[in-house]
Amino acid sequence: MSWEVVIGLEVHCQINTKTKAFCGCSTTFGAEPNTQTCPVCLGMPGQLPVLNSVAVDKTILTGLAIAGDINLESKFDRKNYFYPDLPKGYQITQFTVPLVEHGHIDIVTKSSGAKRIGVTRIHMEEDAGKSMHEGLDAVSHIDLNRSGIPLMEIVSEPDMRSADEAIAYLKNLHQVIRFLGVSGADMEKGQFRCDANVSVRRPGEPFGTRTEMKNMNSFRFIKQAIDYEVVRQIEVIEDGGKVIQESRLWDSVKNESRSMRSKEEANDYRYFPEPDLPPLRVSQLEVDNIKAGMPELPHQLRARFEAEFGLSAYDADVLTQTRELSDWYEALVAAHPADPKRCANWMANELLGRLKEMNKDLAHCPISAQAFAQLLDRMADSTISGKTGKDVLDAMMETGVSADDFIEAKGLKQVSDSGAIDTMIQTIMDASPNQLEAYRGGKEKLFGFFVGQVMKASKGQANPAMVNQRLKELLKAS
Ligand code: ADP
Ligand code: MG
Ligand code: ZN
């Protein structure tokens, strides 16, 4: 009998605000350690937190984007534990009543098609500081710049049944968050990190015991960690053992996970209501205003690209991965409106392909959408062929030269003048009387020979369609 995998995900996402959740300290990344701190985020006794309303608005916006319910009254609680990077001895979080509940995210995977994944809740909380051990000789340092930075924790229902579904959910959520602009969601900077809860069961049976892989910040590691954990749990059970509920840590160097702490030794956080913050109240009017300012979401943008520009679902998906990509594409279409599909093909295949080879992202593209449009114009008006177009693009990407300047300088202009083409054909026919006679005698294969000769004589610049057409007529005549 087979096993069914059950996955629920918790995502911690840094909300991009100028200042921290409960004080005025800067949230800028990469500053000297402990230069962005104050008595509040250092956990000095007697300091009072003041809630950052921008963080609240961005959490509400995220909640609305995933079709969640906004609780007009939510609460803050204290989660008590001791750790060197938490000087207060407690984290302010929303435990009993979160700001957002009951949302969902729609995913599509190859294995299970379209599926809706429930989002249990989104709550606000503050980040802890950072312990630093690396490169230090037997001592640890603490950087409290991150202490008090606002986070939203997005908790899913245990609705996913494979690592692929989990990754699809995460990518979808990541994309929505980036489109909303509520977080940089830069995974390398730890702005979007994931705890994966995994269990296995026989189909139809109740959920099995879960383990939790903590704090992963790459899609690849998350997939590896889930796959590893599924195999490990099945082995434990099939060997007659029991999975114990525990937190585990993924080691991306050894490609294995190890136990951090089991539930028995887990902290009892002794949650209680945060006495220094009143309940968080928002009005329906505020929620409606935030909703009115909702930007276009990825799925809406994809649908619009398909309808407005006639793109395939695949192309629309490629060109809407980021707002940056879709903006570039729309600028391109504005500059070359005659053929949005040509724009999509050339951008997706030729431009993005070259950028990838150059190891560059679109922000560092050597040419503008307008310059790219000029190249497309020259192919559309038959100045150059598609084949020459690719060479011109190579030069543009390398040196930033414009299409027109390069075509001019290298004399790449295609010969589309029928008089000039007829003259070339006549010269070839005069020079090849035997072939001409054989062709006219029925050896039609020789057509290719004449095409080749004319193209050669024109140094590849004769318009191939015209050469074909004129050859058919001139070879026929006697
Ligand atoms: P905790 O704070 O103990 O991690 P939470 O309620 O915050 O608890 O998160 C629990 C997460 O674990 C949720 O994402 C939920 O979907 C998931 N989960 C719960 N039970 C299971 C299970 N049996 N297998 C896999 N995931 C589970
Ligand atoms: Mg958890
Ligand atoms: Zn501070």
mmCIF file of N, CA, C and O and ligand atoms in Angstrom, residues 20 22-26 36-42 147, ligand 3:
data_model
loop_
_atom_site.group_PDB
_atom_site.id
_atom_site.type_symbol
_atom_site.label_atom_id
_atom_site.label_comp_id
_atom_site.label_asym_id
_atom_site.label_seq_id
_atom_site.Cartn_x
_atom_site.Cartn_y
_atom_site.Cartn_z
ATOM 1 N N LYS A 20 10.896 50.105 12.120
ATOM 2 C CA LYS A 20 10.558 48.806 12.715
ATOM 3 C C LYS A 20 9.103 48.730 13.181
ATOM 4 O O LYS A 20 8.369 49.703 13.110
ATOM 5 N N PHE A 22 7.700 48.382 16.159
ATOM 6 C CA PHE A 22 7.228 49.055 17.383
ATOM 7 C C PHE A 22 8.105 50.228 17.815
ATOM 8 O O PHE A 22 8.008 50.703 18.932
ATOM 9 N N CYS A 23 9.050 50.648 16.954
ATOM 10 C CA CYS A 23 9.884 51.807 17.270
ATOM 11 C C CYS A 23 10.282 52.489 15.966
ATOM 12 O O CYS A 23 9.954 52.006 14.885
ATOM 13 N N GLY A 24 11.017 53.587 16.064
ATOM 14 C CA GLY A 24 11.334 54.370 14.866
ATOM 15 C C GLY A 24 12.654 53.998 14.212
ATOM 16 O O GLY A 24 13.126 54.687 13.304
ATOM 17 N N CYS A 25 13.288 52.900 14.648
ATOM 18 C CA CYS A 25 14.586 52.539 14.093
ATOM 19 C C CYS A 25 14.481 52.134 12.622
ATOM 20 O O CYS A 25 13.495 51.534 12.208
ATOM 21 N N SER A 26 15.553 52.432 11.886
ATOM 22 C CA SER A 26 15.591 52.105 10.454
ATOM 23 C C SER A 26 15.661 50.594 10.238
ATOM 24 O O SER A 26 16.227 49.848 11.039
ATOM 25 N N GLN A 36 21.334 50.280 14.355
ATOM 26 C CA GLN A 36 19.936 50.640 14.142
ATOM 27 C C GLN A 36 19.095 50.071 15.285
ATOM 28 O O GLN A 36 18.270 49.168 15.085
ATOM 29 N N THR A 37 19.361 50.572 16.453
ATOM 30 C CA THR A 37 18.682 50.072 17.644
ATOM 31 C C THR A 37 18.319 51.239 18.557
ATOM 32 O O THR A 37 18.860 52.335 18.416
ATOM 33 N N CYS A 38 17.392 50.994 19.475
ATOM 34 C CA CYS A 38 16.989 51.995 20.457
ATOM 35 C C CYS A 38 16.515 51.232 21.693
ATOM 36 O O CYS A 38 16.427 50.007 21.666
ATOM 37 N N PRO A 39 16.191 51.941 22.749
ATOM 38 C CA PRO A 39 15.769 51.217 23.963
ATOM 39 C C PRO A 39 14.596 50.257 23.742
ATOM 40 O O PRO A 39 14.533 49.208 24.381
ATOM 41 N N VAL A 40 13.676 50.592 22.818
ATOM 42 C CA VAL A 40 12.524 49.704 22.604
ATOM 43 C C VAL A 40 12.983 48.362 22.019
ATOM 44 O O VAL A 40 12.695 47.294 22.552
ATOM 45 N N CYS A 41 13.744 48.409 20.900
ATOM 46 C CA CYS A 41 14.094 47.147 20.243
ATOM 47 C C CYS A 41 15.303 46.481 20.901
ATOM 48 O O CYS A 41 15.650 45.350 20.562
ATOM 49 N N LEU A 42 15.945 47.172 21.844
ATOM 50 C CA LEU A 42 16.990 46.526 22.646
ATOM 51 C C LEU A 42 16.373 45.846 23.866
ATOM 52 O O LEU A 42 17.066 45.168 24.624
ATOM 53 N N SER A 147 16.303 43.080 15.174
ATOM 54 C CA SER A 147 15.360 42.968 16.291
ATOM 55 C C SER A 147 14.226 43.985 16.139
ATOM 56 O O SER A 147 14.473 45.184 16.070
HETATM 57 ZN ZN ZN B 3 14.386 50.561 17.931
#
